[in-house]
Structure formats: structure tokens, C-alpha cells
Amino acid sequence: MPDTQPNTPLAALLADIRAITGDRGLLTEASDTAAYAEDWRKLYQGRTPAVIRPASTAELAAVVAACARAGVALVPQGGNTSMVAGATPSADGSELVLSLARMNQIRLVDPVDLTLTVEAGCTLKAAQDAAAEAGCLLPLSISSEGTAQIGGVLATNAGGNNTVRYGNARDLVLGLEVVLPDGQVWNGLRRLRKDNTGYCLRQLFVGSEGTLGVITAAVLKLVPRPVETVVALCAVGSAQAALDLFTRFNRHDPAAIQAFEYMSGAGMQFVLRHIPGATLPCAASGHYALVELATPRANAGLREALEDVLATAMEDELVIDAVIAESEAQRAALWKLREEHAEAQKREGASVKNDVSVPVSRVPELLARAAVAGEALIAGMRMVPFGHMGDGNIHLNFAQPPDMDAAVFLAQDHDIMDMVGAIVRDLDGSFSAEHGVGRLKPYMMPEWRGGAELDTMRRIKQALDPRGLMNPGKVLP
Ligand SMILES: Cc1cc2nc3c(=O)[nH]c(=O)nc-3n(C[C@H](O)[C@H](O)[C@H](O)COP(=O)(O)OP(=O)(O)OC[C@H]3O[C@@H](n4cnc5c(N)ncnc54)[C@H](O)[C@@H]3O)c2cc1C
């Protein structure tokens, strides 16, 4: 930990920062800063002499400029729900955490422009609620939305359940306000649907995981709120059958599919075993698909369309059994079976997580090959794949064999990730579909994104942050 005694450079910097933010904007007691220094999965315990919590863009820019002058690194942090420890400071205590939590205002909801202008520290859930109050939908939904913030969601280009219809976070951004590593403010909060004026800077910051600058506000696209939503849970005979079902819904009306999620029999068993109140309302199977259709049009016959596709799929023996939610409570209960997968896996024991994507058509092959390779690597290890089949994004997780010591299992995490990685590469996929690179996976970048791609990323980093003070050790190896 750097010396925080009076008369040291760090003490002088913290005094400058306190003068900018006031006492409320600076935490220095270990008991106050501890939660900001550990990642959500508890993989990394960092240390930091201070957490800075500015209340405005002007304060934040002044803080960034002061840190740049002092040569002290900053770690931007939103809700701290990163799955790859992207917002965790290093263990040597040399980095300050910059929390956006106090910059959480909704600046404007415009139901004509269909835009939401919001500060980066607003939670995704609060932003969704503001859109809903204006009769609109902010079409981005992830299980961590109650805690994850707009800045974090954009900095990681979050995906989630509705990507199949509306795209990733990147597809929803019209404008950004960013504080650059030298403290300059770029105000790009434009609400334009068309704007071809040079390089598209906002897309450079989306997905940059806090390594190029600090997102302080954004203009997001909204869509009209659906008036009818129908959800079905389908027991299917194989992953291929789930994919074939997706193709049928896609051919019927791609604009209606709001989510198409895959779950394995193993994952469903974990949920039924560990999550209080979870029950399976259809026949048990080794594979399940959860499909949600939605439309902003009244009397669009959505329910009938769902029933038609499912009836034919049952006749053709693609679907073994299916249940359609008859109420909002039933809809929530079906979604709970999917959303509790991460929690249920945690309660089942140790697991190794892989957030991978392949072309949608190759998901069944991915699962088949990973099942064989996994068993060959560690006998008894249980494959628990689930996720966004409609995007080709599967959380290809492996749970420890029941009789194996958790630490012994976790010691082989890189072997498991490499095994999955080799198959994913062979299928032209990506090692990180929606969680980003963070601190966990920069070592994979040279192999997967080496050559001209990584070289260009390094040059961009060098141009914007030549001293490497923005979220060091993340993304780039
Ligand atoms: C239960 C659970 C479910 C999840 N489900 C999904 C899912 O379905 N889809 C998905 O994509 N992700 C998912 N995630 C991962 C995570 O929630 C997302 O990555 C989310 O977008 C992170 O938001 P955050 O505010 O918590 O960011 P943090 O964790 O605080 O930060 C993430 C990264 O963004 C940077 N950052 C944060 N704020 C800013 C800012 N204002 N300016 C610049 N950089 C910033 C940080 O430095 C860090 O690199 C899930 C996580 C959990 C715990």
C-alpha cells in the first residue's frame, strides 16, 4: 500500500481530490473501501488507498486531471458485477477506484425521439423503469440489472436476454459523454439517428472496459413498449432440436422473438435442487428452450402464432412437451428457472465458467464436442451449458465432479478453459461473448486477437492513454 502519511505525494493528491469532491466524494477507511476492491466472483482481492465518488461530470473531470498530473492510475467502477474482474484494482494498492455511483440522474426521456439521456451511475433497472414510465422499453435486460450501471453496461458492451432482437448495448447507443484520460470532457450526447461526421468515437468507448476513458452519460435508444408478451418453456430432445425450433420461430416472424434461451437437463436439475420454490411445469428432458415473443401491436395474434409453431414442432417430434405461461406470475416463474442457473451452480459447488460464442448454427456441435472433451479431461465433471442460443452465446460452464475436492477441481480451470477454447476456435467463435476480457482473460488476447488486430488496439490505447493510467492490466496483455 502506498504511503498515505501526511506530506507524501499520495496524501497531497487525496487532499486535492477532497477539495474537488468534498468529504462525501472520497472514502479512505479500509472498512469503506473493501467492497470496491473485490470482484463479484471473489476471484481477486485488490487493495486501494481510496474510492473517489464524484457527483458531477465537472468533478469527475477535475479528479481525472489531478490523477493524470500525479501519474496515479484509476479504475472506473460501476455496479462491480463484472464476471472478469474488470473493475477490481491491483493488489499492490497503487490504483484509486473511481466510482460512478453518485452520478445517477435520468436527464431526459423523450418518447417522440425514443431516447433516454442518462448518467453513467444510474442502474440499468432504474433506467428501464424511467423508460417504462414514459410508455417505452429500454430493450436491454441482464440478470444483474438491479446493480449493474449504465456506464458499466456500455463499457462492457453487455448482451443479455434480448440481444437476439435488439442487439448488444452497442446497438442502443446514440450518444456518449466521456472524460478522457487527461481530464478533457468529450460531450457527444447527440440524439441523432444519422450522423456521419468522421470516426465514430462513441463505439470506440463502448466495450473498452474503462481502459480508454470514463463514460459519464449516454443517450440510449428506446422502443415502443410491447403490449403483448408470450412465454413458453419447451422440453426438447437435443440441442439440435432447440436450434431447429429457433429456426422455425425465426422463419415464422423474426421480429417477434424477444428471447430464445437454452438450458441443459443438468442445469435444470441444479435449479430444482437448490432454488426454493422452483418447479418444473413440463416433462423432464436433457434439453430445454425458453422462448419469449413480444409485439407492440394490439391483437397481433401472438399467442396463436406461438401455439401454431409449437403444435407443428410437437407433431414433428422436435418438441417433447411445452408449457405456455398463462399469467405474469407464471411468466416470472418460467424465467426464474433460467435466471437462477448461475446461483444454482454456485450452490452445487465449484464451477469453471466459459462465456463463449459461435455461429448460431454451430451451437449443437459446440455442446456435443465439449461434452466428450470434458469427460476425457476430468471424468465425472458435469457440463452445465445455458444461455442465449439465439445469439450463439452459450455460458459453457463445468461443475466439479460431486466427489472431487473443490480446490483440486479449480486448480485445473485453465485446462478446462483451454479445452473449451480449442473447440470454440475450431468453430470460428469467440472466447468472450458478452462478459469482456477484464483482468481474467488478457492472456488470451495474443492467441485470439494477435497480429494487426491487437496491434491496432495497442495503438489506440497509446494514443488516448499514453501513460497507461486508465484501468491498467485490463483487456490488453
Ligand atoms: C448475476 C449476473 C448476471 C449477469 N448477466 C449478464 C448478461 O446476461 N449479459 C452480460 O453482458 N453481462 C452479464 N453479467 C456481467 C455484468 O453484469 C455486466 O458486464 C455489466 O455490464 C457490468 O456492469 P457494472 O456496472 O457492474 O460494471 P463493473 O463491473 O463495475 O465494471 C465493468 C467494466 O466496465 C468498466 N466501467 C464501469 N463503469 C464505467 C464507466 N462509467 N466508464 C468507463 N468504464 C466503466 C470497469 O472499469 C470494468 O472494466 C452478469 C453478471 C452477474 C453478476
Short mmCIF file of N, CA and C and ligand atoms in Angstrom, two decimals, residues 40-41 60 74-88 98-100 120-122 124 140-145 147-161 163 168 177-178 205 208-217 261 338-339 342-343 355 388 393 395 433-436 438-439 470-471 474-475, ligand 1:
data_model
loop_
_atom_site.label_atom_id
_atom_site.label_comp_id
_atom_site.label_asym_id
_atom_site.label_seq_id
_atom_site.Cartn_x
_atom_site.Cartn_y
_atom_site.Cartn_z
N TRP A 40 -16.94 -9.43 -8.13
CA TRP A 40 -18.21 -10.10 -7.80
C TRP A 40 -18.02 -11.60 -7.56
N ARG A 41 -17.15 -12.21 -8.35
CA ARG A 41 -16.95 -13.66 -8.20
C ARG A 41 -15.97 -14.00 -7.09
N LEU A 60 -15.74 14.94 -11.78
CA LEU A 60 -15.01 13.75 -12.23
C LEU A 60 -13.85 14.14 -13.14
N LEU A 74 -6.28 5.04 -12.33
CA LEU A 74 -7.67 5.00 -11.89
C LEU A 74 -8.36 3.74 -12.42
N VAL A 75 -9.26 3.19 -11.61
CA VAL A 75 -10.08 2.05 -12.04
C VAL A 75 -11.53 2.49 -12.03
N PRO A 76 -12.12 2.78 -13.20
CA PRO A 76 -13.55 3.14 -13.23
C PRO A 76 -14.39 1.96 -12.74
N GLN A 77 -15.39 2.27 -11.92
CA GLN A 77 -16.22 1.17 -11.40
C GLN A 77 -17.69 1.59 -11.41
N GLY A 78 -18.53 0.67 -11.92
CA GLY A 78 -19.98 0.88 -11.89
C GLY A 78 -20.57 0.06 -10.76
N GLY A 79 -21.39 -0.94 -11.13
CA GLY A 79 -22.03 -1.78 -10.12
C GLY A 79 -21.13 -2.88 -9.60
N ASN A 80 -19.93 -3.02 -10.16
CA ASN A 80 -18.95 -4.04 -9.74
C ASN A 80 -19.52 -5.46 -9.90
N THR A 81 -20.25 -5.69 -10.98
CA THR A 81 -20.78 -7.04 -11.23
C THR A 81 -20.00 -7.76 -12.34
N SER A 82 -18.85 -7.21 -12.69
CA SER A 82 -18.06 -7.82 -13.77
C SER A 82 -17.78 -9.28 -13.48
N MET A 83 -17.93 -10.11 -14.51
CA MET A 83 -17.63 -11.54 -14.38
C MET A 83 -16.15 -11.82 -14.64
N VAL A 84 -15.39 -10.78 -15.06
CA VAL A 84 -13.98 -10.98 -15.39
C VAL A 84 -13.08 -10.04 -14.59
N ALA A 85 -13.57 -9.62 -13.42
CA ALA A 85 -12.81 -8.75 -12.51
C ALA A 85 -12.32 -7.48 -13.20
N GLY A 86 -13.16 -6.94 -14.09
CA GLY A 86 -12.75 -5.76 -14.86
C GLY A 86 -12.66 -4.49 -14.05
N ALA A 87 -13.34 -4.44 -12.89
CA ALA A 87 -13.37 -3.19 -12.12
C ALA A 87 -12.62 -3.32 -10.79
N THR A 88 -11.74 -4.32 -10.72
CA THR A 88 -11.02 -4.57 -9.46
C THR A 88 -9.61 -3.98 -9.52
N LEU A 98 -12.55 4.72 -9.08
CA LEU A 98 -13.39 5.86 -9.43
C LEU A 98 -14.82 5.34 -9.60
N SER A 99 -15.63 5.55 -8.57
CA SER A 99 -17.00 5.02 -8.60
C SER A 99 -17.95 6.07 -9.19
N LEU A 100 -18.84 5.59 -10.07
CA LEU A 100 -19.81 6.48 -10.72
C LEU A 100 -21.12 6.54 -9.95
N ALA A 120 -24.10 7.93 -16.09
CA ALA A 120 -23.48 6.59 -16.14
C ALA A 120 -23.72 5.77 -14.87
N GLY A 121 -23.93 6.44 -13.72
CA GLY A 121 -24.07 5.70 -12.48
C GLY A 121 -25.49 5.23 -12.19
N CYS A 122 -26.41 5.51 -13.10
CA CYS A 122 -27.79 5.04 -12.93
C CYS A 122 -27.81 3.53 -13.16
N LEU A 124 -29.11 -0.07 -14.45
CA LEU A 124 -29.87 -0.43 -15.66
C LEU A 124 -31.35 -0.54 -15.32
N LEU A 140 -32.75 -3.70 -23.06
CA LEU A 140 -31.53 -4.40 -22.64
C LEU A 140 -31.85 -5.01 -21.29
N SER A 141 -31.65 -6.31 -21.17
CA SER A 141 -32.01 -6.99 -19.92
C SER A 141 -30.95 -8.01 -19.55
N ILE A 142 -30.35 -7.85 -18.36
CA ILE A 142 -29.38 -8.83 -17.88
C ILE A 142 -29.73 -9.14 -16.41
N SER A 143 -29.33 -10.30 -15.94
CA SER A 143 -29.75 -10.71 -14.60
C SER A 143 -29.22 -9.77 -13.52
N SER A 144 -28.14 -9.07 -13.80
CA SER A 144 -27.53 -8.18 -12.81
C SER A 144 -28.06 -6.75 -12.92
N GLU A 145 -29.18 -6.54 -13.61
CA GLU A 145 -29.61 -5.17 -13.94
C GLU A 145 -29.97 -4.31 -12.72
N THR A 147 -28.16 -3.98 -10.17
CA THR A 147 -26.90 -3.45 -9.63
C THR A 147 -26.01 -2.85 -10.72
N ALA A 148 -25.95 -3.50 -11.87
CA ALA A 148 -25.10 -3.00 -12.96
C ALA A 148 -25.56 -1.61 -13.38
N GLN A 149 -24.59 -0.77 -13.71
CA GLN A 149 -24.90 0.63 -14.06
C GLN A 149 -24.73 0.85 -15.57
N ILE A 150 -25.37 1.91 -16.05
CA ILE A 150 -25.32 2.22 -17.49
C ILE A 150 -23.86 2.32 -17.97
N GLY A 151 -23.01 2.99 -17.18
CA GLY A 151 -21.61 3.12 -17.60
C GLY A 151 -20.93 1.77 -17.73
N GLY A 152 -21.18 0.87 -16.77
CA GLY A 152 -20.58 -0.46 -16.82
C GLY A 152 -21.15 -1.29 -17.96
N VAL A 153 -22.45 -1.16 -18.15
CA VAL A 153 -23.13 -1.91 -19.22
C VAL A 153 -22.57 -1.50 -20.59
N LEU A 154 -22.31 -0.19 -20.75
CA LEU A 154 -21.76 0.27 -22.03
C LEU A 154 -20.27 -0.07 -22.13
N ALA A 155 -19.55 0.11 -21.02
CA ALA A 155 -18.11 -0.16 -21.07
C ALA A 155 -17.82 -1.63 -21.36
N THR A 156 -18.78 -2.51 -21.06
CA THR A 156 -18.58 -3.94 -21.35
C THR A 156 -19.38 -4.39 -22.57
N ASN A 157 -20.11 -3.46 -23.20
CA ASN A 157 -20.99 -3.84 -24.32
C ASN A 157 -21.84 -5.04 -23.93
N ALA A 158 -22.61 -4.90 -22.85
CA ALA A 158 -23.38 -6.03 -22.32
C ALA A 158 -24.37 -6.56 -23.35
N GLY A 159 -24.67 -7.84 -23.21
CA GLY A 159 -25.62 -8.50 -24.12
C GLY A 159 -26.90 -8.81 -23.38
N GLY A 160 -27.10 -10.08 -23.05
CA GLY A 160 -28.27 -10.44 -22.25
C GLY A 160 -29.36 -11.10 -23.04
N ASN A 161 -30.54 -11.10 -22.42
CA ASN A 161 -31.63 -11.94 -22.92
C ASN A 161 -32.26 -11.44 -24.21
N THR A 163 -30.79 -9.66 -26.76
CA THR A 163 -29.86 -9.35 -27.85
C THR A 163 -30.36 -9.90 -29.18
N ASN A 168 -26.73 -5.87 -28.98
CA ASN A 168 -26.00 -5.64 -27.74
C ASN A 168 -26.15 -4.17 -27.31
N GLU A 177 -21.12 10.86 -23.35
CA GLU A 177 -20.24 11.88 -22.75
C GLU A 177 -19.12 11.10 -22.06
N VAL A 178 -17.88 11.50 -22.35
CA VAL A 178 -16.73 10.73 -21.84
C VAL A 178 -15.68 11.69 -21.30
N PHE A 205 -15.52 3.76 -27.34
CA PHE A 205 -15.57 3.65 -25.87
C PHE A 205 -16.49 2.52 -25.42
N SER A 208 -14.84 -0.80 -24.22
CA SER A 208 -13.41 -0.58 -23.94
C SER A 208 -13.06 -0.85 -22.48
N GLU A 209 -14.04 -1.23 -21.69
CA GLU A 209 -13.82 -1.71 -20.31
C GLU A 209 -12.99 -0.74 -19.46
N GLY A 210 -13.27 0.53 -19.62
CA GLY A 210 -12.63 1.53 -18.75
C GLY A 210 -11.17 1.78 -19.06
N THR A 211 -10.67 1.28 -20.19
CA THR A 211 -9.24 1.44 -20.47
C THR A 211 -8.93 2.66 -21.34
N LEU A 212 -9.97 3.34 -21.87
CA LEU A 212 -9.71 4.48 -22.75
C LEU A 212 -10.27 5.78 -22.21
N GLY A 213 -11.16 5.70 -21.23
CA GLY A 213 -11.76 6.91 -20.68
C GLY A 213 -12.93 6.51 -19.79
N VAL A 214 -13.56 7.52 -19.19
CA VAL A 214 -14.67 7.25 -18.27
C VAL A 214 -15.97 7.75 -18.89
N ILE A 215 -16.91 6.84 -19.10
CA ILE A 215 -18.22 7.22 -19.62
C ILE A 215 -18.99 7.88 -18.47
N THR A 216 -19.49 9.10 -18.72
CA THR A 216 -20.20 9.80 -17.64
C THR A 216 -21.70 9.94 -17.92
N ALA A 217 -22.10 9.85 -19.19
CA ALA A 217 -23.53 9.90 -19.53
C ALA A 217 -23.71 9.33 -20.93
N GLU A 261 -33.70 -18.83 -25.24
CA GLU A 261 -32.68 -19.28 -24.31
C GLU A 261 -32.61 -20.81 -24.26
N ARG A 338 -34.59 -20.06 -15.66
CA ARG A 338 -33.42 -19.71 -16.46
C ARG A 338 -32.47 -18.80 -15.66
N GLU A 339 -33.05 -17.81 -14.99
CA GLU A 339 -32.20 -16.79 -14.37
C GLU A 339 -31.50 -17.27 -13.12
N ALA A 342 -27.15 -19.39 -12.63
CA ALA A 342 -25.85 -19.02 -12.07
C ALA A 342 -25.82 -19.29 -10.56
N GLU A 343 -26.88 -18.89 -9.88
CA GLU A 343 -26.94 -19.08 -8.43
C GLU A 343 -26.97 -20.57 -8.07
N ASP A 355 -17.72 -18.03 -21.19
CA ASP A 355 -18.77 -17.23 -21.85
C ASP A 355 -18.40 -17.14 -23.32
N HIS A 388 -27.85 -17.79 -24.29
CA HIS A 388 -28.56 -17.08 -25.34
C HIS A 388 -28.37 -17.79 -26.68
N ASN A 393 -24.54 -17.52 -28.17
CA ASN A 393 -23.75 -17.24 -26.96
C ASN A 393 -24.16 -18.18 -25.84
N HIS A 395 -23.16 -19.96 -22.12
CA HIS A 395 -22.32 -19.99 -20.92
C HIS A 395 -21.98 -21.46 -20.69
N ALA A 433 -18.00 -13.75 -25.15
CA ALA A 433 -19.11 -13.26 -25.96
C ALA A 433 -19.70 -11.98 -25.40
N GLU A 434 -19.89 -11.91 -24.07
CA GLU A 434 -20.53 -10.72 -23.52
C GLU A 434 -19.91 -10.22 -22.22
N HIS A 435 -19.07 -10.99 -21.57
CA HIS A 435 -18.53 -10.54 -20.29
C HIS A 435 -17.28 -9.70 -20.42
N GLY A 436 -16.65 -9.70 -21.58
CA GLY A 436 -15.45 -8.90 -21.77
C GLY A 436 -14.18 -9.67 -21.43
N GLY A 438 -11.50 -8.04 -19.25
CA GLY A 438 -11.21 -7.68 -17.86
C GLY A 438 -9.80 -8.03 -17.45
N ARG A 439 -9.71 -8.50 -16.21
CA ARG A 439 -8.41 -8.86 -15.68
C ARG A 439 -8.16 -10.36 -15.80
N MET A 470 -5.41 4.46 -17.22
CA MET A 470 -6.83 4.09 -17.18
C MET A 470 -6.98 2.58 -17.08
N ASN A 471 -7.40 2.12 -15.93
CA ASN A 471 -7.66 0.69 -15.70
C ASN A 471 -6.51 -0.21 -16.18
N LYS A 474 -6.00 -4.41 -17.63
CA LYS A 474 -7.25 -4.96 -18.15
C LYS A 474 -7.21 -4.97 -19.68
N VAL A 475 -7.87 -5.90 -20.26
CA VAL A 475 -8.07 -6.06 -21.71
C VAL A 475 -6.77 -6.40 -22.44
C1 LIG B 1 -25.75 -12.48 -11.93
C2 LIG B 1 -25.05 -11.82 -13.10
C3 LIG B 1 -25.62 -11.93 -14.35
C4 LIG B 1 -25.00 -11.33 -15.46
N1 LIG B 1 -25.59 -11.46 -16.69
C5 LIG B 1 -25.04 -10.85 -17.75
C6 LIG B 1 -25.65 -10.94 -19.04
O1 LIG B 1 -26.67 -11.59 -19.24
N2 LIG B 1 -25.06 -10.28 -20.06
C7 LIG B 1 -23.91 -9.56 -19.90
O2 LIG B 1 -23.42 -8.98 -20.86
N3 LIG B 1 -23.30 -9.48 -18.69
C8 LIG B 1 -23.83 -10.10 -17.62
N4 LIG B 1 -23.21 -10.02 -16.40
C9 LIG B 1 -21.91 -9.31 -16.27
C10 LIG B 1 -22.05 -7.85 -15.78
O3 LIG B 1 -23.22 -7.66 -15.05
C11 LIG B 1 -22.02 -6.92 -16.95
O4 LIG B 1 -20.74 -6.97 -17.52
C12 LIG B 1 -22.35 -5.45 -16.62
O5 LIG B 1 -22.46 -4.76 -17.83
C13 LIG B 1 -21.32 -4.77 -15.76
O6 LIG B 1 -21.87 -3.55 -15.26
P1 LIG B 1 -21.30 -2.88 -13.91
O7 LIG B 1 -21.91 -1.54 -13.77
O8 LIG B 1 -21.45 -3.80 -12.78
O9 LIG B 1 -19.77 -2.71 -14.29
P2 LIG B 1 -18.42 -3.00 -13.41
O10 LIG B 1 -18.44 -4.42 -13.02
O11 LIG B 1 -18.39 -2.01 -12.30
O12 LIG B 1 -17.34 -2.69 -14.47
C14 LIG B 1 -17.18 -3.47 -15.62
C15 LIG B 1 -16.12 -2.85 -16.53
O13 LIG B 1 -16.58 -1.60 -17.02
C16 LIG B 1 -15.72 -0.55 -16.61
N5 LIG B 1 -16.58 0.58 -16.26
C17 LIG B 1 -17.59 0.61 -15.35
N6 LIG B 1 -18.19 1.80 -15.37
C18 LIG B 1 -17.53 2.56 -16.29
C19 LIG B 1 -17.67 3.88 -16.76
N7 LIG B 1 -18.63 4.69 -16.29
N8 LIG B 1 -16.82 4.33 -17.71
C20 LIG B 1 -15.86 3.52 -18.21
N9 LIG B 1 -15.67 2.25 -17.79
C21 LIG B 1 -16.51 1.79 -16.85
C22 LIG B 1 -14.93 -1.09 -15.46
O14 LIG B 1 -13.67 -0.45 -15.34
C23 LIG B 1 -14.81 -2.55 -15.84
O15 LIG B 1 -13.78 -2.73 -16.76
C24 LIG B 1 -23.79 -10.62 -15.29
C25 LIG B 1 -23.23 -10.50 -14.02
C26 LIG B 1 -23.85 -11.08 -12.94
C27 LIG B 1 -23.22 -10.92 -11.59
#
